[in-house]
GROMACS .gro file of C-alpha atoms in nm:
model
  163
    1UNK     CA    1  -0.005   0.011  -0.017
    2UNK     CA    2   0.119   0.304  -0.072
    3UNK     CA    3   0.183   0.584   0.186
    4UNK     CA    4   0.054   0.942   0.197
    5UNK     CA    5   0.241   1.134   0.426
    6UNK     CA    6   0.548   1.320   0.239
    7UNK     CA    7   0.433   1.646   0.221
    8UNK     CA    8   0.396   1.633   0.601
    9UNK     CA    9   0.755   1.560   0.644
   10UNK     CA   10   0.878   1.887   0.777
   11UNK     CA   11   1.239   1.812   0.620
   12UNK     CA   12   1.078   1.748   0.268
   13UNK     CA   13   0.920   2.109   0.300
   14UNK     CA   14   1.243   2.241   0.387
   15UNK     CA   15   1.423   2.091   0.122
   16UNK     CA   16   1.158   2.141  -0.169
   17UNK     CA   17   1.187   2.539  -0.052
   18UNK     CA   18   1.524   2.506  -0.114
   19UNK     CA   19   1.553   2.398  -0.443
   20UNK     CA   20   1.221   2.470  -0.590
   21UNK     CA   21   1.397   2.800  -0.721
   22UNK     CA   22   1.628   2.593  -0.949
   23UNK     CA   23   1.343   2.426  -1.104
   24UNK     CA   24   1.397   2.102  -0.892
   25UNK     CA   25   1.157   1.905  -0.699
   26UNK     CA   26   1.190   1.638  -0.444
   27UNK     CA   27   1.049   1.261  -0.470
   28UNK     CA   28   1.175   1.160  -0.148
   29UNK     CA   29   1.399   1.274   0.150
   30UNK     CA   30   1.496   1.022   0.420
   31UNK     CA   31   1.694   1.113   0.743
   32UNK     CA   32   1.920   0.830   0.922
   33UNK     CA   33   2.094   0.901   1.231
   34UNK     CA   34   2.388   0.741   1.271
   35UNK     CA   35   2.603   0.696   1.566
   36UNK     CA   36   2.868   0.963   1.433
   37UNK     CA   37   2.614   1.169   1.226
   38UNK     CA   38   2.339   1.219   1.012
   39UNK     CA   39   2.292   1.033   0.659
   40UNK     CA   40   2.020   1.193   0.433
   41UNK     CA   41   1.872   1.056   0.091
   42UNK     CA   42   1.764   1.259  -0.144
   43UNK     CA   43   1.585   1.185  -0.479
   44UNK     CA   44   1.542   1.501  -0.697
   45UNK     CA   45   1.296   1.545  -1.034
   46UNK     CA   46   1.306   1.758  -1.344
   47UNK     CA   47   0.970   1.816  -1.502
   48UNK     CA   48   1.122   1.914  -1.859
   49UNK     CA   49   1.399   1.699  -1.891
   50UNK     CA   50   1.587   1.404  -1.767
   51UNK     CA   51   1.796   1.453  -1.438
   52UNK     CA   52   2.151   1.443  -1.540
   53UNK     CA   53   2.480   1.435  -1.295
   54UNK     CA   54   2.560   1.805  -1.321
   55UNK     CA   55   2.182   1.846  -1.180
   56UNK     CA   56   2.254   1.590  -0.896
   57UNK     CA   57   2.575   1.819  -0.822
   58UNK     CA   58   2.399   2.106  -0.834
   59UNK     CA   59   2.179   2.039  -0.590
   60UNK     CA   60   2.432   1.863  -0.327
   61UNK     CA   61   2.610   2.195  -0.324
   62UNK     CA   62   2.329   2.418  -0.225
   63UNK     CA   63   2.165   2.142   0.030
   64UNK     CA   64   2.479   2.032   0.143
   65UNK     CA   65   2.645   2.334   0.319
   66UNK     CA   66   2.301   2.434   0.441
   67UNK     CA   67   2.238   2.100   0.647
   68UNK     CA   68   2.599   2.091   0.727
   69UNK     CA   69   2.554   2.414   0.940
   70UNK     CA   70   2.212   2.262   1.079
   71UNK     CA   71   2.370   1.964   1.213
   72UNK     CA   72   2.687   2.134   1.351
   73UNK     CA   73   2.964   1.921   1.429
   74UNK     CA   74   2.788   1.612   1.377
   75UNK     CA   75   2.936   1.466   1.051
   76UNK     CA   76   2.714   1.483   0.738
   77UNK     CA   77   2.636   1.221   0.451
   78UNK     CA   78   2.432   1.345   0.164
   79UNK     CA   79   2.329   1.101  -0.115
   80UNK     CA   80   2.163   1.309  -0.415
   81UNK     CA   81   1.982   1.082  -0.672
   82UNK     CA   82   1.719   1.056  -0.977
   83UNK     CA   83   1.416   0.863  -0.980
   84UNK     CA   84   1.544   0.634  -1.245
   85UNK     CA   85   1.309   0.485  -1.516
   86UNK     CA   86   1.161   0.215  -1.318
   87UNK     CA   87   1.100   0.367  -0.970
   88UNK     CA   88   0.871   0.200  -0.732
   89UNK     CA   89   0.631   0.466  -0.589
   90UNK     CA   90   0.626   0.495  -0.191
   91UNK     CA   91   0.403   0.774  -0.170
   92UNK     CA   92   0.061   0.901  -0.363
   93UNK     CA   93   0.217   1.255  -0.400
   94UNK     CA   94   0.434   1.091  -0.653
   95UNK     CA   95   0.121   1.053  -0.893
   96UNK     CA   96   0.141   1.431  -0.923
   97UNK     CA   97   0.484   1.476  -1.017
   98UNK     CA   98   0.538   1.237  -1.297
   99UNK     CA   99   0.211   1.311  -1.482
  100UNK     CA  100   0.279   1.256  -1.828
  101UNK     CA  101   0.488   0.888  -1.739
  102UNK     CA  102   0.418   0.619  -1.821
  103UNK     CA  103   0.341   0.390  -1.522
  104UNK     CA  104   0.266   0.047  -1.383
  105UNK     CA  105   0.015  -0.012  -1.125
  106UNK     CA  106  -0.144  -0.303  -0.932
  107UNK     CA  107  -0.497  -0.279  -0.889
  108UNK     CA  108  -0.697  -0.474  -0.657
  109UNK     CA  109  -1.020  -0.400  -0.818
  110UNK     CA  110  -0.904  -0.568  -1.177
  111UNK     CA  111  -0.624  -0.818  -1.014
  112UNK     CA  112  -0.354  -0.729  -1.241
  113UNK     CA  113  -0.115  -0.463  -1.364
  114UNK     CA  114  -0.254  -0.193  -1.573
  115UNK     CA  115  -0.021   0.022  -1.765
  116UNK     CA  116  -0.110   0.363  -1.885
  117UNK     CA  117   0.010   0.741  -1.878
  118UNK     CA  118  -0.067   0.945  -1.625
  119UNK     CA  119  -0.281   1.244  -1.715
  120UNK     CA  120  -0.404   1.328  -1.399
  121UNK     CA  121  -0.389   1.291  -1.009
  122UNK     CA  122  -0.542   1.453  -0.693
  123UNK     CA  123  -0.603   1.386  -0.338
  124UNK     CA  124  -0.864   1.071  -0.430
  125UNK     CA  125  -0.679   0.889  -0.724
  126UNK     CA  126  -0.536   0.891  -1.068
  127UNK     CA  127  -0.657   0.899  -1.380
  128UNK     CA  128  -0.451   0.700  -1.679
  129UNK     CA  129  -0.472   0.747  -2.042
  130UNK     CA  130  -0.427   0.481  -2.287
  131UNK     CA  131  -0.441   0.189  -2.040
  132UNK     CA  132  -0.438  -0.166  -2.058
  133UNK     CA  133  -0.505  -0.378  -1.810
  134UNK     CA  134  -0.203  -0.655  -1.853
  135UNK     CA  135  -0.362  -0.987  -1.765
  136UNK     CA  136  -0.683  -0.937  -2.014
  137UNK     CA  137  -0.550  -0.689  -2.261
  138UNK     CA  138  -0.852  -0.492  -2.187
  139UNK     CA  139  -0.790  -0.160  -2.301
  140UNK     CA  140  -0.906   0.220  -2.190
  141UNK     CA  141  -0.888   0.536  -2.344
  142UNK     CA  142  -0.899   0.670  -1.965
  143UNK     CA  143  -0.905   0.487  -1.638
  144UNK     CA  144  -0.967   0.663  -1.318
  145UNK     CA  145  -0.800   0.459  -1.012
  146UNK     CA  146  -0.843   0.538  -0.605
  147UNK     CA  147  -0.565   0.489  -0.438
  148UNK     CA  148  -0.705   0.250  -0.213
  149UNK     CA  149  -0.747  -0.002  -0.496
  150UNK     CA  150  -0.368   0.061  -0.586
  151UNK     CA  151  -0.137  -0.184  -0.426
  152UNK     CA  152   0.196  -0.074  -0.591
  153UNK     CA  153   0.286   0.140  -0.841
  154UNK     CA  154   0.621   0.189  -1.037
  155UNK     CA  155   0.732   0.414  -1.337
  156UNK     CA  156   0.804   0.195  -1.665
  157UNK     CA  157   0.965   0.236  -1.976
  158UNK     CA  158   0.916   0.090  -2.316
  159UNK     CA  159   1.267  -0.006  -2.417
  160UNK     CA  160   1.170  -0.097  -2.805
  161UNK     CA  161   0.952   0.281  -2.856
  162UNK     CA  162   1.292   0.481  -2.786
  163UNK     CA  163   1.519   0.531  -3.060
   0.00000   0.00000   0.00000
């Protein structure tokens, strides 16, 4: 089951406010306390193009100094990454981020994976276009699913279509 809690995470809000002016969006942020310091794991996304290593370095160079000051003398480890082509969703918030992207969801209503393009997402559910139920081959021009019926979701990629 997907969570619906990342937007209430204060660290998420702080980091999003910090990098949003540069056009980046936070997909996920995790903080882990260690005996010697703090580890931050940050996943970022750009809506208009793929994230490059230069983008990851830019985000790192903005976020690291700020949190190095916040955590003081404690050692800070920061890892910044892109969501990847086949990211498993952790939070329903990700449906709003990845509008226009191909996704595969497992629906308890259809008892099958459904693949389609995210055309809309709100607080209640997601709408997929060009949706196909994989077990039956049934296709829909548009298909609306509530978050309650989505057991898992991931970005997907059709390798053969890309040149």
